[in-house]
Amino acid sequence: MSYRVLSSDLAEHSGAEIRLAGWVHRRRVLARVTFLIVRDRAGLAQVVVPAGVAVSPEESVVEVTGTVVANSAAPGGFEVAYKAIEVLAEAEAPPVELFRPELEAGLPALLDHAAVSLRHPSRQAVFRAGAAAVAAFRATLDGLGFTEVFTPKIVGSATESGANVFALDYFGRPAYLAQSPQFYKQTMVGVFERVYEVGPVFRAEPHDTSRHLATYTSLDAELGFIRDHRDVMEVLTRVIRAMVEATGLSGVQVPPVFPVLHFSEALERCGADPGEPDLAPEHERALGAWALEEHGSDFVYVEGYPMAKRPFYTHPQPSDPRWSNSFDLLFRGMELVTGGQRRHRYADYVTALGRDTAGLDGYLEAFRHGMPPHGGFAIGLERFLARLTGAANVRETTLFPRDLHRLAP
Amino acid sequence: MSYRVLSSDLAEHSGAEIRLAGWVHRRRVLARVTFLIVRDRAGLAQVVVPAGVAVSPEESVVEVTGTVVANSAAPGGFEVAYKAIEVLAEAEAPPVELFRPELEAGLPALLDHAAVSLRHPSRQAVFRAGAAAVAAFRATLDGLGFTEVFTPKIVGSATESGANVFALDYFGRPAYLAQSPQFYKQTMVGVFERVYEVGPVFRAEPHDTSRHLATYTSLDAELGFIRDHRDVMEVLTRVIRAMVEATGLSGVQVPPVFPVLHFSEALERCGADPGEPDLAPEHERALGAWALEEHGSDFVYVEGYPMAKRPFYTHPQPSDPRWSNSFDLLFRGMELVTGGQRRHRYADYVTALGRDTAGLDGYLEAFRHGMPPHGGFAIGLERFLARLTGAANVRETTLFPRDLHRLAP
């Protein structure tokens, strides 16, 4: 049997008889010839089939044997002159037309028929970019001495935040799906100093918006022996730069160092009331415009958010404990990543939590027995992809999204 | 401030003043000197402290400033002569003694105090080997043109196998935790041809044994355009070889090609009844011994398991459809990995499932619209680590295990 060649490699086999395998992306039956476009994992290839030879309908899976010939009009400059076609699976007409350059179906139809619509080259490209970004996340952190960990997604108490947790029946007992690996990644700093985890997180978000999902892929990192949150930001900047580069998307302004504003400066720059507890969306947009204009950066850090708006494990700003050593990273004026320095002294946790430590014994044990100054961040993969690609809805950058209404496919 | 140097890098800084940061692994107070062993993410280093200087108790987090000096009696041949110690966090006495070469606590105590017990070098080593094995799994498959995917862990129906699913309350509707990414990884073969996923799977196993967990990390791969399951086995062999090598464990017999026996041959070789539907543990042990003796291999494939014992998506053996194109990979006589070729024709699924297709619409849509011959495998990370390291209990190779009784820490 002749050797399988991918569509991208035809040029290397000019003149040879090869085997092409893939899906019937498109067939154009003319009077004297049929043009068959085969789609494989590397792209598209044109096969020239004599009139009278039956070609299976779109999305059928075929193996074509033929000779590679140069043709400047074909994609990639080469095409395959038909010798034989074997049909591996005959397909019914697809629910969305995949051969068109742009998918013409609406989002609900694309999601309902994900098994087919994801085959479109434009949809594939989004998730290939995502896989490349995750690989870059890992490679950057591996290079910095981080260890990958796998922590539990089923937890015994809904302590990280009482709201928006999914409850399940755990052998007759109540249990919950983890909203983040926060407590575990901090605990693991006590073991490996620097850890990361790529995994699902679960949020019972009762919001039906373009940016809320019930579960998404969180890229979490945490590192010990930092001076403060600025060390975390330095690692995050490296990670983001590598991830953006890996996606291959052009036009993103990603300088070696991102501008930083303190929360109080950010409010002032936006002309907001200095007592505001948070940045409004229009403030974030204004900061994004400032970063691009003044620093040529699509990214800007805001550090020092008020302690009152941050979770109990957040480390206060030593010079003024109304503020925190936490930060948001904005991309084009929208929040992309949250992170910061965490408390590390056991006594600080005791003070912060008071008597409210039910379910936190395992977590607090790490601090009781010595934890270094540490901090970290979490990147939502689907949100990152949506922001980078300019997708209007985070469901467009999720293979099989789960939300208030959607549990299938 | 002087530069932080890891314990493993002292030799490169001989004579220099450096900063060492880590945990007080052990302090030995003698009459004229105190030996302080500092543990950081790279290992252990000895610090020589003059008598009279207070040293914090074990597990406290410290930064030591001092000069690197050669001492053939010190670990690595170098030690640090004390200049100053800063205590970053003072620790209470740990619940298990971490400074001993072997942890002396029983498994329940180790698991109850995971936040501390995992700090022991022997425990760290297990999970570093695991992280290295996962990296090797990905690197091998990346090199073969696979794409990483992230598929949903919450599903709308318990269709893959009715038993042992965790049910949850999904915004007032019933939903389930995915027992495997099987249906999704097959669907994704229709998009990317070759995919892998590393993620949690959930099994409501009501068994209280040394090998059952309620959730574990599954390393899943699936590839299209195969001839049969032998192509899957070839990829798995490459993956396993890379994973074993990455763990750095010695003494594993892992030849370039693993021996293969058909299920019917395996029964015959064990002297079992040819009508047996499965291999008993003693049969598997006998096959393991045979593979080592005859082929110098700790691994052996058994292919062709009876269709009656395999899930509905299993592809039958074309020459005799009582058997299947599926396989188990045994390691030292115990099942390590299961895999096989799957059905790919829509009509075959219709026949296999009959009317029982509730909840499978999204999955079946992939086959209706053209799927290539394909197959794959799944490796349980914790089981792989347990078998490779000879751990008696899979809980020893899980950071925070979940079972019938354990939901914390």
PDB file of N, CA, C and O in Angstrom, chain A residues 145-198:
ATOM      1  N   GLY A 145      11.497  26.053  36.746  1.00  0.00           N
ATOM      2  CA  GLY A 145      11.590  25.139  37.886  1.00  0.00           C
ATOM      3  C   GLY A 145      10.272  24.808  38.552  1.00  0.00           C
ATOM      4  O   GLY A 145      10.254  24.363  39.701  1.00  0.00           O
ATOM      5  N   PHE A 146       9.149  25.014  37.846  1.00  0.00           N
ATOM      6  CA  PHE A 146       7.839  24.668  38.402  1.00  0.00           C
ATOM      7  C   PHE A 146       7.590  23.162  38.242  1.00  0.00           C
ATOM      8  O   PHE A 146       8.149  22.519  37.344  1.00  0.00           O
ATOM      9  N   THR A 147       6.735  22.616  39.119  1.00  0.00           N
ATOM     10  CA  THR A 147       6.308  21.217  39.054  1.00  0.00           C
ATOM     11  C   THR A 147       4.811  21.169  38.782  1.00  0.00           C
ATOM     12  O   THR A 147       4.040  21.898  39.411  1.00  0.00           O
ATOM     13  N   GLU A 148       4.403  20.318  37.854  1.00  0.00           N
ATOM     14  CA  GLU A 148       2.974  20.172  37.565  1.00  0.00           C
ATOM     15  C   GLU A 148       2.307  19.318  38.638  1.00  0.00           C
ATOM     16  O   GLU A 148       2.843  18.289  39.037  1.00  0.00           O
ATOM     17  N   VAL A 149       1.130  19.746  39.089  1.00  0.00           N
ATOM     18  CA  VAL A 149       0.390  18.981  40.100  1.00  0.00           C
ATOM     19  C   VAL A 149      -1.035  18.719  39.618  1.00  0.00           C
ATOM     20  O   VAL A 149      -1.537  19.417  38.719  1.00  0.00           O
ATOM     21  N   PHE A 150      -1.645  17.706  40.226  1.00  0.00           N
ATOM     22  CA  PHE A 150      -3.038  17.345  39.941  1.00  0.00           C
ATOM     23  C   PHE A 150      -3.762  17.269  41.275  1.00  0.00           C
ATOM     24  O   PHE A 150      -3.482  16.382  42.069  1.00  0.00           O
ATOM     25  N   THR A 151      -4.648  18.216  41.515  1.00  0.00           N
ATOM     26  CA  THR A 151      -5.297  18.303  42.821  1.00  0.00           C
ATOM     27  C   THR A 151      -6.792  17.990  42.686  1.00  0.00           C
ATOM     28  O   THR A 151      -7.326  18.009  41.576  1.00  0.00           O
ATOM     29  N   PRO A 152      -7.459  17.677  43.805  1.00  0.00           N
ATOM     30  CA  PRO A 152      -8.819  17.137  43.731  1.00  0.00           C
ATOM     31  C   PRO A 152      -9.847  18.136  43.209  1.00  0.00           C
ATOM     32  O   PRO A 152      -9.805  19.320  43.552  1.00  0.00           O
ATOM     33  N   LYS A 153     -10.768  17.607  42.426  1.00  0.00           N
ATOM     34  CA  LYS A 153     -11.872  18.426  41.920  1.00  0.00           C
ATOM     35  C   LYS A 153     -13.142  18.221  42.744  1.00  0.00           C
ATOM     36  O   LYS A 153     -14.115  18.953  42.562  1.00  0.00           O
ATOM     37  N   ILE A 154     -13.122  17.219  43.614  1.00  0.00           N
ATOM     38  CA  ILE A 154     -14.234  17.009  44.545  1.00  0.00           C
ATOM     39  C   ILE A 154     -13.727  17.373  45.935  1.00  0.00           C
ATOM     40  O   ILE A 154     -12.688  16.856  46.370  1.00  0.00           O
ATOM     41  N   VAL A 155     -14.429  18.290  46.594  1.00  0.00           N
ATOM     42  CA  VAL A 155     -13.981  18.760  47.905  1.00  0.00           C
ATOM     43  C   VAL A 155     -15.111  18.623  48.923  1.00  0.00           C
ATOM     44  O   VAL A 155     -16.285  18.577  48.562  1.00  0.00           O
ATOM     45  N   GLY A 156     -14.704  18.546  50.179  1.00  0.00           N
ATOM     46  CA  GLY A 156     -15.658  18.254  51.231  1.00  0.00           C
ATOM     47  C   GLY A 156     -16.432  19.438  51.753  1.00  0.00           C
ATOM     48  O   GLY A 156     -17.455  19.284  52.409  1.00  0.00           O
ATOM     49  N   SER A 157     -15.936  20.655  51.460  1.00  0.00           N
ATOM     50  CA  SER A 157     -16.667  21.822  51.954  1.00  0.00           C
ATOM     51  C   SER A 157     -16.568  22.960  50.947  1.00  0.00           C
ATOM     52  O   SER A 157     -15.603  23.051  50.189  1.00  0.00           O
ATOM     53  N   ALA A 158     -17.570  23.783  50.957  1.00  0.00           N
ATOM     54  CA  ALA A 158     -17.682  24.866  49.982  1.00  0.00           C
ATOM     55  C   ALA A 158     -17.107  26.133  50.587  1.00  0.00           C
ATOM     56  O   ALA A 158     -17.745  27.172  50.661  1.00  0.00           O
ATOM     57  N   THR A 159     -15.836  26.034  51.015  1.00  0.00           N
ATOM     58  CA  THR A 159     -15.291  27.097  51.859  1.00  0.00           C
ATOM     59  C   THR A 159     -14.641  28.239  51.106  1.00  0.00           C
ATOM     60  O   THR A 159     -14.528  29.330  51.638  1.00  0.00           O
ATOM     61  N   GLU A 160     -14.173  27.981  49.868  1.00  0.00           N
ATOM     62  CA  GLU A 160     -13.424  29.043  49.206  1.00  0.00           C
ATOM     63  C   GLU A 160     -14.320  30.253  48.995  1.00  0.00           C
ATOM     64  O   GLU A 160     -13.916  31.391  49.142  1.00  0.00           O
ATOM     65  N   SER A 161     -15.547  29.982  48.614  1.00  0.00           N
ATOM     66  CA  SER A 161     -16.567  31.025  48.525  1.00  0.00           C
ATOM     67  C   SER A 161     -17.870  30.277  48.653  1.00  0.00           C
ATOM     68  O   SER A 161     -18.094  29.283  47.965  1.00  0.00           O
ATOM     69  N   GLY A 162     -18.708  30.674  49.559  1.00  0.00           N
ATOM     70  CA  GLY A 162     -19.913  29.908  49.841  1.00  0.00           C
ATOM     71  C   GLY A 162     -20.862  29.826  48.651  1.00  0.00           C
ATOM     72  O   GLY A 162     -21.628  28.878  48.525  1.00  0.00           O
ATOM     73  N   ALA A 163     -20.765  30.796  47.753  1.00  0.00           N
ATOM     74  CA  ALA A 163     -21.761  30.888  46.685  1.00  0.00           C
ATOM     75  C   ALA A 163     -21.322  30.108  45.455  1.00  0.00           C
ATOM     76  O   ALA A 163     -20.156  29.810  45.269  1.00  0.00           O
ATOM     77  N   ASN A 164     -22.272  29.795  44.616  1.00  0.00           N
ATOM     78  CA  ASN A 164     -21.996  29.290  43.266  1.00  0.00           C
ATOM     79  C   ASN A 164     -21.191  28.002  43.218  1.00  0.00           C
ATOM     80  O   ASN A 164     -20.349  27.819  42.349  1.00  0.00           O
ATOM     81  N   VAL A 165     -21.458  27.103  44.153  1.00  0.00           N
ATOM     82  CA  VAL A 165     -20.808  25.802  44.077  1.00  0.00           C
ATOM     83  C   VAL A 165     -21.816  24.751  43.623  1.00  0.00           C
ATOM     84  O   VAL A 165     -23.003  24.830  43.933  1.00  0.00           O
ATOM     85  N   PHE A 166     -21.321  23.767  42.881  1.00  0.00           N
ATOM     86  CA  PHE A 166     -22.132  22.615  42.509  1.00  0.00           C
ATOM     87  C   PHE A 166     -22.025  21.580  43.618  1.00  0.00           C
ATOM     88  O   PHE A 166     -20.913  21.193  44.001  1.00  0.00           O
ATOM     89  N   ALA A 167     -23.180  21.115  44.101  1.00  0.00           N
ATOM     90  CA  ALA A 167     -23.209  20.081  45.133  1.00  0.00           C
ATOM     91  C   ALA A 167     -23.437  18.727  44.470  1.00  0.00           C
ATOM     92  O   ALA A 167     -24.146  18.631  43.472  1.00  0.00           O
ATOM     93  N   LEU A 168     -22.803  17.713  45.032  1.00  0.00           N
ATOM     94  CA  LEU A 168     -23.053  16.372  44.517  1.00  0.00           C
ATOM     95  C   LEU A 168     -23.228  15.388  45.651  1.00  0.00           C
ATOM     96  O   LEU A 168     -22.902  15.684  46.800  1.00  0.00           O
ATOM     97  N   ASP A 169     -23.778  14.235  45.278  1.00  0.00           N
ATOM     98  CA  ASP A 169     -23.986  13.158  46.230  1.00  0.00           C
ATOM     99  C   ASP A 169     -22.738  12.279  46.219  1.00  0.00           C
ATOM    100  O   ASP A 169     -22.478  11.576  45.246  1.00  0.00           O
ATOM    101  N   TYR A 170     -21.964  12.341  47.303  1.00  0.00           N
ATOM    102  CA  TYR A 170     -20.702  11.595  47.385  1.00  0.00           C
ATOM    103  C   TYR A 170     -20.896  10.405  48.313  1.00  0.00           C
ATOM    104  O   TYR A 170     -20.719  10.525  49.518  1.00  0.00           O
ATOM    105  N   PHE A 171     -21.288   9.285  47.753  1.00  0.00           N
ATOM    106  CA  PHE A 171     -21.542   8.085  48.547  1.00  0.00           C
ATOM    107  C   PHE A 171     -22.477   8.411  49.721  1.00  0.00           C
ATOM    108  O   PHE A 171     -22.219   8.017  50.860  1.00  0.00           O
ATOM    109  N   GLY A 172     -23.514   9.186  49.422  1.00  0.00           N
ATOM    110  CA  GLY A 172     -24.494   9.497  50.451  1.00  0.00           C
ATOM    111  C   GLY A 172     -24.180  10.720  51.285  1.00  0.00           C
ATOM    112  O   GLY A 172     -25.001  11.140  52.105  1.00  0.00           O
ATOM    113  N   ARG A 173     -22.980  11.290  51.086  1.00  0.00           N
ATOM    114  CA  ARG A 173     -22.609  12.511  51.818  1.00  0.00           C
ATOM    115  C   ARG A 173     -22.608  13.696  50.871  1.00  0.00           C
ATOM    116  O   ARG A 173     -22.360  13.513  49.678  1.00  0.00           O
ATOM    117  N   PRO A 174     -22.796  14.913  51.364  1.00  0.00           N
ATOM    118  CA  PRO A 174     -22.657  16.058  50.458  1.00  0.00           C
ATOM    119  C   PRO A 174     -21.181  16.328  50.151  1.00  0.00           C
ATOM    120  O   PRO A 174     -20.317  16.171  51.012  1.00  0.00           O
ATOM    121  N   ALA A 175     -20.916  16.706  48.913  1.00  0.00           N
ATOM    122  CA  ALA A 175     -19.584  17.147  48.517  1.00  0.00           C
ATOM    123  C   ALA A 175     -19.777  18.216  47.450  1.00  0.00           C
ATOM    124  O   ALA A 175     -20.913  18.479  47.015  1.00  0.00           O
ATOM    125  N   TYR A 176     -18.686  18.830  47.007  1.00  0.00           N
ATOM    126  CA  TYR A 176     -18.781  19.972  46.104  1.00  0.00           C
ATOM    127  C   TYR A 176     -17.708  19.889  45.034  1.00  0.00           C
ATOM    128  O   TYR A 176     -16.651  19.297  45.251  1.00  0.00           O
ATOM    129  N   LEU A 177     -17.986  20.503  43.897  1.00  0.00           N
ATOM    130  CA  LEU A 177     -16.961  20.581  42.851  1.00  0.00           C
ATOM    131  C   LEU A 177     -16.084  21.792  43.126  1.00  0.00           C
ATOM    132  O   LEU A 177     -16.587  22.883  43.439  1.00  0.00           O
ATOM    133  N   ALA A 178     -14.790  21.603  43.008  1.00  0.00           N
ATOM    134  CA  ALA A 178     -13.834  22.655  43.367  1.00  0.00           C
ATOM    135  C   ALA A 178     -13.979  23.860  42.434  1.00  0.00           C
ATOM    136  O   ALA A 178     -13.966  23.717  41.208  1.00  0.00           O
ATOM    137  N   GLN A 179     -14.081  25.045  43.022  1.00  0.00           N
ATOM    138  CA  GLN A 179     -14.198  26.283  42.248  1.00  0.00           C
ATOM    139  C   GLN A 179     -12.863  26.747  41.708  1.00  0.00           C
ATOM    140  O   GLN A 179     -12.797  27.559  40.792  1.00  0.00           O
ATOM    141  N   SER A 180     -11.798  26.252  42.310  1.00  0.00           N
ATOM    142  CA  SER A 180     -10.443  26.554  41.848  1.00  0.00           C
ATOM    143  C   SER A 180      -9.497  25.664  42.635  1.00  0.00           C
ATOM    144  O   SER A 180      -9.880  25.112  43.671  1.00  0.00           O
ATOM    145  N   PRO A 181      -8.255  25.505  42.162  1.00  0.00           N
ATOM    146  CA  PRO A 181      -7.276  24.752  42.959  1.00  0.00           C
ATOM    147  C   PRO A 181      -6.540  25.640  43.961  1.00  0.00           C
ATOM    148  O   PRO A 181      -5.476  25.273  44.433  1.00  0.00           O
ATOM    149  N   GLN A 182      -7.101  26.806  44.299  1.00  0.00           N
ATOM    150  CA  GLN A 182      -6.403  27.799  45.112  1.00  0.00           C
ATOM    151  C   GLN A 182      -5.762  27.221  46.372  1.00  0.00           C
ATOM    152  O   GLN A 182      -4.567  27.364  46.590  1.00  0.00           O
ATOM    153  N   PHE A 183      -6.568  26.566  47.219  1.00  0.00           N
ATOM    154  CA  PHE A 183      -6.033  26.086  48.499  1.00  0.00           C
ATOM    155  C   PHE A 183      -4.947  25.019  48.266  1.00  0.00           C
ATOM    156  O   PHE A 183      -3.946  24.970  48.979  1.00  0.00           O
ATOM    157  N   TYR A 184      -5.175  24.181  47.276  1.00  0.00           N
ATOM    158  CA  TYR A 184      -4.229  23.082  47.024  1.00  0.00           C
ATOM    159  C   TYR A 184      -2.930  23.594  46.411  1.00  0.00           C
ATOM    160  O   TYR A 184      -1.856  23.120  46.723  1.00  0.00           O
ATOM    161  N   LYS A 185      -3.042  24.566  45.522  1.00  0.00           N
ATOM    162  CA  LYS A 185      -1.788  25.040  44.926  1.00  0.00           C
ATOM    163  C   LYS A 185      -0.961  25.793  45.966  1.00  0.00           C
ATOM    164  O   LYS A 185       0.274  25.682  45.974  1.00  0.00           O
ATOM    165  N   GLN A 186      -1.611  26.501  46.870  1.00  0.00           N
ATOM    166  CA  GLN A 186      -0.850  27.133  47.955  1.00  0.00           C
ATOM    167  C   GLN A 186      -0.171  26.062  48.819  1.00  0.00           C
ATOM    168  O   GLN A 186       1.020  26.163  49.125  1.00  0.00           O
ATOM    169  N   THR A 187      -0.948  25.039  49.186  1.00  0.00           N
ATOM    170  CA  THR A 187      -0.387  23.953  50.001  1.00  0.00           C
ATOM    171  C   THR A 187       0.829  23.335  49.320  1.00  0.00           C
ATOM    172  O   THR A 187       1.831  23.015  49.963  1.00  0.00           O
ATOM    173  N   MET A 188       0.739  23.186  47.996  1.00  0.00           N
ATOM    174  CA  MET A 188       1.830  22.546  47.244  1.00  0.00           C
ATOM    175  C   MET A 188       3.068  23.432  47.131  1.00  0.00           C
ATOM    176  O   MET A 188       4.158  22.920  46.864  1.00  0.00           O
ATOM    177  N   VAL A 189       2.933  24.747  47.343  1.00  0.00           N
ATOM    178  CA  VAL A 189       4.121  25.608  47.429  1.00  0.00           C
ATOM    179  C   VAL A 189       4.989  25.145  48.604  1.00  0.00           C
ATOM    180  O   VAL A 189       6.218  25.209  48.544  1.00  0.00           O
ATOM    181  N   GLY A 190       4.332  24.642  49.639  1.00  0.00           N
ATOM    182  CA  GLY A 190       5.063  24.109  50.791  1.00  0.00           C
ATOM    183  C   GLY A 190       5.854  22.854  50.463  1.00  0.00           C
ATOM    184  O   GLY A 190       6.739  22.454  51.213  1.00  0.00           O
ATOM    185  N   VAL A 191       5.538  22.216  49.346  1.00  0.00           N
ATOM    186  CA  VAL A 191       6.206  20.974  48.942  1.00  0.00           C
ATOM    187  C   VAL A 191       7.221  21.228  47.826  1.00  0.00           C
ATOM    188  O   VAL A 191       8.377  20.846  47.929  1.00  0.00           O
ATOM    189  N   PHE A 192       6.761  21.893  46.758  1.00  0.00           N
ATOM    190  CA  PHE A 192       7.583  22.024  45.548  1.00  0.00           C
ATOM    191  C   PHE A 192       8.047  23.464  45.278  1.00  0.00           C
ATOM    192  O   PHE A 192       8.703  23.713  44.265  1.00  0.00           O
ATOM    193  N   GLU A 193       7.672  24.399  46.123  1.00  0.00           N
ATOM    194  CA  GLU A 193       7.978  25.839  45.974  1.00  0.00           C
ATOM    195  C   GLU A 193       7.241  26.490  44.805  1.00  0.00           C
ATOM    196  O   GLU A 193       6.732  27.596  44.931  1.00  0.00           O
ATOM    197  N   ARG A 194       7.268  25.819  43.630  1.00  0.00           N
ATOM    198  CA  ARG A 194       6.690  26.416  42.427  1.00  0.00           C
ATOM    199  C   ARG A 194       5.850  25.346  41.736  1.00  0.00           C
ATOM    200  O   ARG A 194       6.375  24.298  41.354  1.00  0.00           O
ATOM    201  N   VAL A 195       4.579  25.591  41.589  1.00  0.00           N
ATOM    202  CA  VAL A 195       3.695  24.579  41.010  1.00  0.00           C
ATOM    203  C   VAL A 195       2.745  25.209  39.993  1.00  0.00           C
ATOM    204  O   VAL A 195       2.464  26.412  40.038  1.00  0.00           O
ATOM    205  N   TYR A 196       2.286  24.359  39.084  1.00  0.00           N
ATOM    206  CA  TYR A 196       1.189  24.785  38.211  1.00  0.00           C
ATOM    207  C   TYR A 196       0.227  23.635  38.012  1.00  0.00           C
ATOM    208  O   TYR A 196       0.578  22.473  38.228  1.00  0.00           O
ATOM    209  N   GLU A 197      -0.971  23.983  37.621  1.00  0.00           N
ATOM    210  CA  GLU A 197      -1.988  22.981  37.320  1.00  0.00           C
ATOM    211  C   GLU A 197      -2.834  23.485  36.165  1.00  0.00           C
ATOM    212  O   GLU A 197      -3.188  24.668  36.114  1.00  0.00           O
ATOM    213  N   VAL A 198      -3.139  22.594  35.240  1.00  0.00           N
ATOM    214  CA  VAL A 198      -4.071  22.881  34.155  1.00  0.00           C
ATOM    215  C   VAL A 198      -5.244  21.947  34.356  1.00  0.00           C
ATOM    216  O   VAL A 198      -5.063  20.727  34.305  1.00  0.00           O
TER     217      VAL A 198
END
